[in-house]
Amino acid sequence: MYQLKTNLNTSDTEFLQNRKKYEKLREDFHARLDRVMAGGSAKAVKKHKDRNKLLARERVDLLVDPNTPFLELSTLAANGQYEDKFLGAGIVTGIGVIHGHETVIIANDATVKGGTYIRETIRKHVRAQEIALQNQLPVVYLVDSGGVFLPEQSRVFPDKEDFGRLFYNQARMSAMGLHQIAIVMGSCTAGGAYVPAMSDEAIIVRNQGTIFIGGPPLVKAATGEEVSKEELGGAEVHTSVSGVADHIAESDEHALEICRNLFESIPAKEKYKLEKKSAEAPLYPAEELYGIAPLDLKKSVDPKEIIMRIVDGSKFHEFKRNYGTTLVTGFAHIMGYPVGIIGNYGVFNSESAMKGAHFVELCQSRKIPLVFLQNISGFVVGKKYEHEGLAKHGAKLIHAIANANIPKFTVIFGGSFGAGNYAMAGRAYDPNLLFMWPNAKISVMGGEQAASVLTTVKIQQMKAEGKQPEEADIEKIRNEILSQYEYEGSAYYSTSRIWDDGIIDPAETRNVLAIGISMALNKPMEDMKNGVFRM
Ligand code: COA
């Protein structure tokens, strides 16, 4: 492999200015994270602690093996929505290691509206289960939730991907042999009662955890029966009368210890054996990525400048270096794991699309995980390109990505627009994980392009009606579209709706990818079955 050499001058004014601006972006990003990490309102946090309960992230910390990383997902879900009353969507999800098993952890945050579920809470919970399914990981549920947030019922209850999907997924995962353990550390009510009931084993904390299909007020209203929470569905009842739970714990700490002990009986898993090398730090510091990350999407960024700051020894074996140069493809290692990397260096054209498809096939045949570094405004447009069959060449790449049976990871480091998003393993292509940098933008096309398409349509409409378009009206439409795209295209808008698995600090990219690759090796890699490639 060749060591990449930077073409950047890190004392250059442009680089330094970019880095300075990026520091501001990072400050804002970390301030947003800190706000979510603090949990719900100070009052709710105090009430929770006064009950001798640990906070959701404290529970996770005690559950995972000491000195192992916890990769938290979609931390900023639901932010900027619901008047910011559901920070983090009231749930913590991520991948942690318990007795050596990489495990998906799903923890309700009861300090955020009693841990109730709005649409984003469900999406985040289901997404974590999808990760467990795709990578064949066990799951631990730390339950402390009032179930559905009742005022939102029409947006969370009846549809296929709504609340019911949580339990459907549990059944399917169980049938696949994925171990699931629930710890009931607070309320677990109505449909939520299925979480422990459908798990392999359930632990419940004495005088704290409750499980019931209908709580005391509902029982009173329905039958007139007066019953306390503990009598109806407390820890004693469920571990000695109903059998809905299996282990009784005296405190949060005790429950987490029992759960860790249960993991000791889960057999160690044979992971897919990738030929690993010993890890080597990149030659160039990751912090330089702050000076490189595109803040102005009109400026093109050589993805090799990013690659050399995330791969082992900054070594990269480039594939088809002089062909289809708007796409960079090649092999490298991340923390010792072999990877194939595909990065954008301009718009897609026929050559770069075919080169991408060829490279995906290479990685598939060698069973090497793929990393997509997305910064793509779309496909080249024009008669020449349509005539040479751009669509059929793009289709080959889409075929290859959709059918490749190897782990895929997508990092959006710049723009992610239109068909380019699809051709670079956007969310619809099931990458094992997808992250955005804080500066990233995502929308069906760039704001400028959308504004010009829509103003052109408007002018044509008015002319067809025999009206002369006023410059001021056209400008108004243009500005409205520009500001809508600016707002909806931000990484924060995306992550709030869980279109990604989270926003990451660029300097964390290497670590995050390594955790992802290691996690993905829990599933054997299979061969690829191709469909019909149009030639
Ligand atoms: N829907 C909407 N809001 C709910 C809710 C629900 N299911 N459950 C709780 N909340 C809200 C409360 O109104 C309160 O809101 P606020 O912070 O704006 O005042 C907040 O969540 C915290 O609830 P609170 O009762 O003060 O906290 P708690 O820790 O003492 O109790 C619960 C939490 C979840 C045990 C309790 O609120 C409860 O039993 N809720 C009803 C659960 C239920 O029957 N769910 C059925 C849904 S299918």
XYZ file of C-alpha atoms and ligand atoms in Angstrom:
583
model
C 0.000 0.000 0.000
C 1.138 3.530 -0.689
C 1.376 6.239 1.900
C -0.783 9.169 0.881
C 0.884 12.574 0.915
C -1.159 15.637 1.668
C -1.475 18.447 -0.859
C -2.727 20.791 1.826
C -0.782 23.523 3.430
C -2.052 23.611 6.984
C -0.644 27.103 7.528
C -2.589 28.375 4.548
C -5.174 31.106 5.367
C -8.048 29.230 3.728
C -7.329 26.093 5.774
C -6.948 28.075 9.000
C -10.149 30.027 8.408
C -12.080 26.841 7.680
C -10.710 25.300 10.861
C -11.653 28.359 12.923
C -15.196 28.354 11.567
C -15.404 24.621 12.175
C -14.416 25.079 15.828
C -17.536 27.232 16.238
C -19.640 24.527 14.592
C -18.138 21.963 16.966
C -18.827 24.103 20.006
C -22.453 24.336 18.968
C -22.579 20.566 18.295
C -21.054 19.647 21.659
C -23.346 22.136 23.469
C -26.338 20.376 21.886
C -24.986 16.987 22.977
C -24.371 18.219 26.536
C -27.929 19.492 26.740
C -29.322 16.060 25.834
C -26.868 14.212 28.100
C -28.210 16.169 31.079
C -31.576 14.407 30.634
C -35.015 16.023 31.089
C -35.859 19.048 33.235
C -33.857 19.653 36.436
C -37.071 18.941 38.364
C -37.596 15.602 36.645
C -33.945 14.612 37.144
C -34.166 15.475 40.865
C -37.408 13.488 41.266
C -35.779 10.525 39.528
C -32.647 10.652 41.706
C -34.681 11.181 44.900
C -36.255 7.791 44.133
C -32.755 6.292 44.243
C -32.875 5.578 40.550
C -29.888 5.915 38.254
C -30.166 8.068 35.122
C -30.412 6.222 31.797
C -26.776 6.845 30.819
C -25.543 5.940 34.315
C -27.359 2.620 33.927
C -25.678 2.018 30.578
C -22.270 2.870 32.074
C -22.692 0.217 34.772
C -23.988 -2.355 32.330
C -21.082 -2.318 29.882
C -17.611 -3.742 30.463
C -15.275 -1.224 32.127
C -13.055 0.722 29.725
C -14.988 -0.280 26.635
C -16.605 2.277 24.344
C -20.370 2.781 24.101
C -21.347 3.982 20.637
C -24.432 6.068 21.309
C -26.792 6.469 18.359
C -29.040 9.343 17.310
C -28.362 11.326 20.478
C -30.001 14.433 19.013
C -33.212 12.695 17.908
C -36.376 14.850 18.169
C -34.310 17.958 18.949
C -35.778 21.105 17.466
C -39.231 19.504 17.486
C -42.004 19.343 20.135
C -40.703 22.658 21.572
C -37.628 20.657 22.628
C -39.611 18.821 25.299
C -38.431 15.399 24.041
C -34.672 15.853 23.924
C -33.057 12.724 22.558
C -36.607 11.428 22.007
C -36.550 10.262 25.642
C -34.517 7.157 24.885
C -30.832 6.202 24.793
C -29.717 3.620 22.241
C -26.327 2.348 21.248
C -23.822 -0.468 20.987
C -21.848 -1.530 24.042
C -19.869 -4.552 25.159
C -21.207 -6.820 27.943
C -18.934 -9.666 28.997
C -17.295 -9.448 25.610
C -20.580 -9.538 23.641
C -21.269 -6.552 21.413
C -24.816 -5.716 22.416
C -27.508 -3.263 21.415
C -28.708 -1.356 24.476
C -32.081 0.415 24.517
C -32.722 2.508 27.638
C -35.776 4.664 28.330
C -35.035 8.052 29.847
C -37.829 8.503 32.399
C -36.770 12.111 33.055
C -38.094 13.043 29.598
C -41.905 13.001 29.860
C -41.907 9.788 31.874
C -39.965 7.965 29.112
C -43.069 8.005 26.919
C -42.929 7.254 23.200
C -43.450 9.800 20.447
C -42.833 8.952 16.798
C -39.059 9.561 17.069
C -38.785 7.415 20.223
C -40.333 4.528 18.338
C -38.134 5.134 15.299
C -35.028 5.198 17.496
C -36.054 2.029 19.369
C -36.922 0.221 16.112
C -33.708 1.409 14.435
C -31.679 -0.044 17.323
C -33.536 -3.345 16.865
C -32.827 -3.216 13.110
C -29.125 -2.872 13.909
C -29.380 -5.926 16.170
C -31.148 -7.846 13.393
C -28.743 -6.817 10.645
C -25.617 -7.524 12.705
C -27.006 -10.404 14.779
C -26.453 -8.823 18.177
C -28.125 -9.470 21.540
C -30.286 -6.703 23.019
C -30.774 -5.379 26.541
C -33.847 -3.244 27.252
C -33.630 -0.944 30.287
C -37.322 -0.260 30.732
C -38.643 2.844 32.485
C -41.507 4.198 30.415
C -45.118 5.334 30.550
C -45.692 3.764 27.111
C -47.221 5.781 24.306
C -47.314 9.579 24.773
C -51.084 9.671 24.642
C -51.663 13.049 22.933
C -49.621 11.759 19.957
C -51.551 8.493 19.624
C -52.559 8.900 15.980
C -48.884 9.327 14.979
C -47.543 6.422 17.011
C -50.099 3.694 17.381
C -51.609 1.973 14.347
C -49.208 1.876 11.406
C -46.710 -0.827 10.439
C -43.650 0.977 11.769
C -45.463 2.253 14.903
C -45.416 1.050 18.524
C -46.499 -2.500 17.691
C -43.327 -2.991 15.648
C -41.248 -3.075 18.836
C -42.772 -6.384 19.881
C -43.006 -7.839 16.375
C -39.254 -7.255 16.108
C -38.710 -8.957 19.475
C -40.491 -12.065 18.246
C -38.526 -12.128 14.975
C -35.221 -11.555 16.725
C -35.980 -14.288 19.211
C -36.694 -16.705 16.355
C -33.302 -15.797 14.865
C -31.636 -16.818 18.115
C -30.767 -13.292 19.229
C -30.714 -13.091 23.029
C -32.892 -10.400 24.602
C -32.910 -9.405 28.257
C -35.172 -6.798 29.854
C -34.593 -4.983 33.124
C -37.735 -3.317 34.432
C -36.497 -0.327 36.417
C -39.672 1.737 36.461
C -42.997 1.804 34.704
C -43.685 -0.735 31.985
C -47.276 -0.354 31.016
C -49.901 -1.284 28.403
C -48.186 -2.563 25.180
C -44.876 -1.840 26.901
C -45.547 -4.846 29.153
C -44.632 -7.029 26.196
C -40.989 -5.848 26.337
C -40.123 -8.016 29.389
C -42.758 -10.619 28.561
C -41.191 -11.251 25.152
C -37.590 -11.219 26.342
C -35.605 -14.413 27.080
C -35.184 -13.328 30.678
C -36.552 -10.382 32.650
C -35.249 -8.730 35.803
C -37.393 -6.382 37.887
C -36.394 -3.978 40.684
C -38.284 -4.358 43.996
C -40.624 -1.489 44.952
C -39.682 0.294 41.753
C -40.459 -1.736 38.654
C -44.072 -2.396 37.633
C -45.493 -4.314 34.719
C -49.163 -4.197 33.766
C -51.301 -4.179 30.652
C -53.695 -1.726 32.389
C -52.619 0.412 35.366
C -54.644 0.943 38.597
C -56.668 3.930 37.260
C -57.717 1.933 34.201
C -58.617 -1.124 36.323
C -60.745 1.080 38.609
C -62.528 2.663 35.646
C -63.098 -0.671 33.884
C -64.062 -2.971 36.769
C -64.266 -0.860 39.907
C -61.487 -2.950 41.466
C -59.155 -0.873 43.660
C -55.610 -2.121 43.606
C -52.175 -0.559 44.258
C -49.418 -0.575 41.643
C -47.360 -3.057 43.662
C -50.298 -5.433 44.169
C -51.241 -5.249 40.517
C -47.838 -5.714 38.925
C -44.887 -5.108 41.237
C -41.675 -7.095 41.442
C -42.941 -9.572 44.079
C -46.060 -10.336 42.029
C -44.198 -10.930 38.791
C -41.353 -13.005 40.212
C -43.440 -15.169 42.560
C -47.038 -15.175 41.240
C -47.353 -14.362 37.528
C -43.944 -15.517 36.196
C -43.791 -12.480 33.881
C -40.322 -11.682 35.304
C -37.576 -14.082 36.360
C -35.219 -12.270 38.716
C -35.883 -9.785 41.507
C -33.315 -7.059 42.201
C -32.960 -4.776 45.188
C -31.748 -1.706 43.291
C -30.747 -0.469 39.834
C -27.139 -1.459 40.543
C -28.182 -4.955 41.599
C -30.386 -5.393 38.521
C -27.534 -4.382 36.222
C -25.210 -6.808 37.980
C -27.740 -9.648 37.509
C -27.976 -8.764 33.831
C -24.190 -8.850 33.465
C -24.180 -12.237 35.206
C -26.788 -13.553 32.759
C -24.498 -12.617 29.887
C -21.909 -15.003 31.300
C -24.177 -17.874 30.314
C -24.470 -16.675 26.715
C -21.966 -18.648 24.636
C -19.158 -16.637 23.036
C -19.821 -15.991 19.390
C -17.593 -17.010 16.494
C -17.230 -13.765 14.615
C -16.488 -13.578 10.894
C -12.727 -13.777 10.565
C -11.439 -10.813 8.626
C -7.725 -10.903 8.074
C -6.723 -8.207 10.552
C -3.396 -6.374 10.763
C -2.088 -4.595 13.807
C -3.545 -1.107 13.986
C -1.423 1.871 13.071
C -2.289 5.534 13.694
C -2.754 7.734 10.633
C 0.235 9.848 9.697
C -1.819 13.035 9.774
C -3.756 14.268 12.820
C -7.540 13.779 12.775
C -8.027 17.364 14.026
C -6.891 18.595 10.611
C -10.226 17.347 9.324
C -11.739 20.526 10.811
C -9.774 22.571 8.287
C -10.796 20.229 5.436
C -14.508 19.541 6.039
C -16.452 21.408 3.367
C -18.304 24.372 4.877
C -18.881 25.752 1.409
C -20.262 22.907 -0.690
C -19.306 24.659 -3.912
C -15.675 24.036 -3.031
C -14.524 20.528 -3.915
C -12.605 18.490 -1.358
C -10.254 15.660 -2.287
C -11.565 12.666 -0.303
C -7.986 11.364 -0.102
C -7.259 14.242 2.299
C -9.926 12.719 4.549
C -8.896 9.109 3.932
C -5.281 9.798 4.971
C -6.559 11.134 8.316
C -8.708 8.118 9.184
C -6.877 5.042 7.850
C -3.975 3.100 9.334
C -0.621 4.656 8.510
C -2.433 6.902 5.965
C -1.856 3.998 3.546
C -4.200 3.582 0.595
C -4.068 1.311 -2.414
C -6.004 3.206 -5.028
C -8.097 1.402 -7.628
C -8.518 2.865 -11.159
C -6.744 6.065 -10.152
C -6.847 7.645 -13.612
C -10.334 6.518 -14.644
C -13.655 7.980 -13.496
C -11.735 10.450 -11.352
C -14.834 12.021 -9.772
C -14.909 8.936 -7.579
C -11.967 7.780 -5.482
C -11.865 4.047 -4.736
C -9.282 1.948 -2.977
C -8.248 -0.353 -0.157
C -6.960 0.566 3.291
C -7.134 -0.566 6.935
C -8.989 1.014 9.835
C -7.729 -0.104 13.278
C -6.335 -3.146 11.537
C -9.572 -4.081 9.690
C -9.342 -4.166 5.896
C -11.798 -1.813 4.202
C -12.720 -0.701 0.714
C -13.309 3.049 0.562
C -15.419 4.940 -1.960
C -15.298 8.742 -1.787
C -16.779 11.447 -4.020
C -14.554 13.965 -5.762
C -17.188 15.710 -7.866
C -20.405 14.689 -9.614
C -21.074 11.171 -10.830
C -20.596 10.485 -14.531
C -20.780 7.212 -16.461
C -17.151 6.281 -15.810
C -17.248 6.958 -12.084
C -20.540 5.062 -11.718
C -19.078 2.010 -13.526
C -15.868 2.268 -11.545
C -17.921 2.335 -8.320
C -19.903 -0.749 -9.362
C -16.699 -2.620 -10.265
C -15.137 -1.702 -6.922
C -18.182 -2.827 -4.912
C -17.961 -6.184 -6.712
C -14.268 -6.431 -5.834
C -14.982 -5.808 -2.141
C -17.830 -8.314 -2.245
C -15.703 -11.006 -3.859
C -12.946 -10.431 -1.268
C -15.488 -10.005 1.557
C -14.138 -6.657 2.683
C -16.380 -4.066 4.409
C -17.133 -0.915 2.456
C -16.918 2.677 3.657
C -18.701 5.374 1.659
C -17.474 8.936 2.124
C -20.337 10.996 0.740
C -20.028 14.498 -0.616
C -22.151 14.414 -3.707
C -24.276 16.991 -5.483
C -25.659 14.376 -7.880
C -25.130 13.070 -11.382
C -23.843 15.141 -14.272
C -26.670 16.429 -16.496
C -26.908 17.104 -20.225
C -27.688 15.519 -23.602
C -24.228 14.020 -24.066
C -24.452 12.135 -20.773
C -28.015 10.909 -21.233
C -27.059 9.663 -24.724
C -24.098 7.702 -23.405
C -26.477 5.944 -20.994
C -25.679 7.623 -17.683
C -28.866 6.165 -16.133
C -27.905 2.574 -16.965
C -24.395 3.059 -15.586
C -25.783 4.593 -12.383
C -28.192 1.620 -12.227
C -25.232 -0.795 -12.176
C -23.851 0.944 -9.111
C -27.222 0.898 -7.390
C -27.584 -2.840 -8.196
C -24.148 -3.571 -6.771
C -24.648 -1.576 -3.567
C -28.155 -2.842 -2.883
C -27.186 -6.495 -3.338
C -23.711 -6.519 -1.798
C -23.709 -8.815 1.215
C -20.860 -7.143 3.016
C -20.960 -4.587 5.834
C -21.433 -1.042 4.553
C -20.844 2.199 6.412
C -21.727 5.636 5.176
C -20.277 8.904 6.410
C -21.751 12.080 4.933
C -18.919 14.593 5.209
C -20.356 17.203 2.835
C -23.470 17.299 0.690
C -25.808 14.387 0.082
C -28.161 15.288 -2.706
C -30.635 13.484 -4.964
C -29.612 10.393 -6.887
C -26.084 10.862 -5.519
C -27.357 9.959 -2.044
C -28.732 6.694 -3.442
C -25.614 5.835 -5.433
C -23.455 6.299 -2.323
C -25.308 3.965 0.051
C -27.788 6.456 1.533
C -30.160 5.243 4.222
C -32.440 3.456 1.726
C -29.551 1.097 0.885
C -29.333 -0.326 4.390
C -25.794 0.605 5.365
C -25.022 -1.024 8.738
C -24.499 2.476 10.123
C -24.800 5.947 8.638
C -23.350 9.086 10.237
C -23.171 12.748 9.344
C -20.606 15.384 10.184
C -22.069 18.566 11.746
C -21.459 20.536 8.526
C -23.206 17.965 6.288
C -26.299 18.785 4.259
C -28.944 16.436 2.899
C -31.884 17.071 0.552
C -33.349 15.967 -2.744
C -31.274 18.651 -4.464
C -29.278 21.668 -3.364
C -31.300 24.774 -2.359
C -29.993 26.832 -5.319
C -30.971 24.137 -7.828
C -34.417 23.625 -6.258
C -35.031 27.376 -6.254
C -34.067 27.663 -9.899
C -36.205 24.635 -10.936
C -39.238 25.981 -9.100
C -38.876 29.559 -10.327
C -38.552 28.274 -13.913
C -41.746 26.203 -13.473
C -43.541 29.218 -12.003
C -42.474 31.536 -14.826
C -43.640 28.991 -17.436
C -46.983 28.563 -15.625
C -47.601 32.300 -15.524
C -46.646 32.752 -19.158
C -49.032 29.934 -20.153
C -51.779 31.839 -18.345
C -50.859 34.938 -20.360
C -49.385 36.713 -17.317
C -46.093 38.522 -17.196
C -44.169 37.290 -14.125
C -43.119 40.076 -11.766
C -39.487 40.004 -10.738
C -40.472 40.528 -7.068
C -42.813 37.467 -7.066
C -40.122 35.273 -8.571
C -37.592 36.529 -6.033
C -40.047 35.775 -3.224
C -40.501 32.158 -4.386
C -36.755 31.823 -4.745
C -36.031 33.093 -1.251
C -38.720 30.918 0.332
C -37.306 27.792 -1.285
C -33.752 28.733 -0.369
C -34.605 29.210 3.294
C -36.714 26.013 3.391
C -33.833 23.991 1.942
C -31.329 25.647 4.242
C -33.445 24.660 7.269
C -34.516 21.182 6.168
C -31.144 20.320 4.653
C -29.188 20.653 7.891
C -27.620 17.662 9.621
C -29.630 18.577 12.740
C -32.922 18.368 10.851
C -31.901 14.926 9.554
C -30.722 13.541 12.860
C -33.795 14.861 14.670
C -35.872 12.592 12.386
C -33.451 9.660 12.643
C -32.580 9.636 8.949
C -29.063 8.831 10.181
C -27.537 7.072 13.187
C -26.188 10.313 14.579
C -23.925 13.257 14.006
C -20.282 12.609 14.814
C -17.316 14.856 15.394
C -15.079 14.390 12.290
C -12.131 13.455 14.517
C -14.191 10.502 15.845
C -14.802 9.014 12.389
C -12.014 6.422 12.598
C -13.102 5.167 16.049
C -16.765 5.041 15.099
C -16.031 3.089 11.909
C -13.845 0.609 13.801
C -16.625 -0.049 16.339
C -19.065 -0.482 13.468
C -16.860 -2.942 11.574
C -16.216 -5.002 14.690
C -19.961 -5.114 15.416
C -20.803 -6.138 11.842
C -18.514 -9.180 12.039
C -21.070 -10.842 14.325
C -22.898 -11.752 11.136
C -21.295 -14.103 8.612
C -20.627 -12.518 5.209
C -22.468 -14.175 2.397
C -21.981 -14.257 -1.352
C -23.777 -11.775 -3.526
C -26.602 -12.726 -5.817
C -26.819 -10.265 -8.649
C -29.902 -9.235 -10.527
C -30.019 -8.059 -14.136
C -27.264 -5.537 -14.869
C -28.208 -3.463 -17.919
C -25.187 -3.366 -20.227
N -48.884 10.155 27.892
C -48.599 11.467 27.951
N -47.924 12.031 28.951
C -47.514 11.231 29.934
C -47.794 9.856 29.965
C -48.499 9.322 28.861
N -48.720 8.011 28.753
N -47.236 9.320 31.044
C -46.620 10.327 31.688
N -46.784 11.479 31.019
C -46.208 12.794 31.321
C -46.799 13.461 32.549
O -47.944 14.199 32.188
C -45.661 14.370 32.972
O -45.605 15.475 32.085
P -45.016 16.911 32.556
O -43.564 16.711 32.789
O -45.311 17.811 31.427
O -45.750 17.249 33.824
C -44.435 13.528 32.676
O -44.842 12.595 31.669
C -43.902 12.763 33.863
O -44.992 12.056 34.460
P -45.197 11.988 36.055
O -46.453 11.240 36.317
O -45.062 13.355 36.653
O -43.896 11.187 36.453
P -43.748 9.903 37.369
O -42.322 9.532 37.268
O -44.259 10.149 38.734
O -44.639 8.759 36.700
C -45.392 7.285 34.965
C -44.322 8.315 35.404
C -45.087 6.951 33.512
C -45.248 6.057 35.818
C -46.813 7.867 35.159
O -46.863 9.184 34.595
C -47.883 7.043 34.494
O -48.322 6.066 35.042
N -48.327 7.436 33.272
C -49.410 6.777 32.574
C -48.950 5.509 31.921
C -50.028 4.876 31.071
O -51.097 4.566 31.520
N -49.679 4.706 29.786
C -50.526 4.064 28.856
C -49.954 4.384 27.511
S -50.331 3.179 26.321
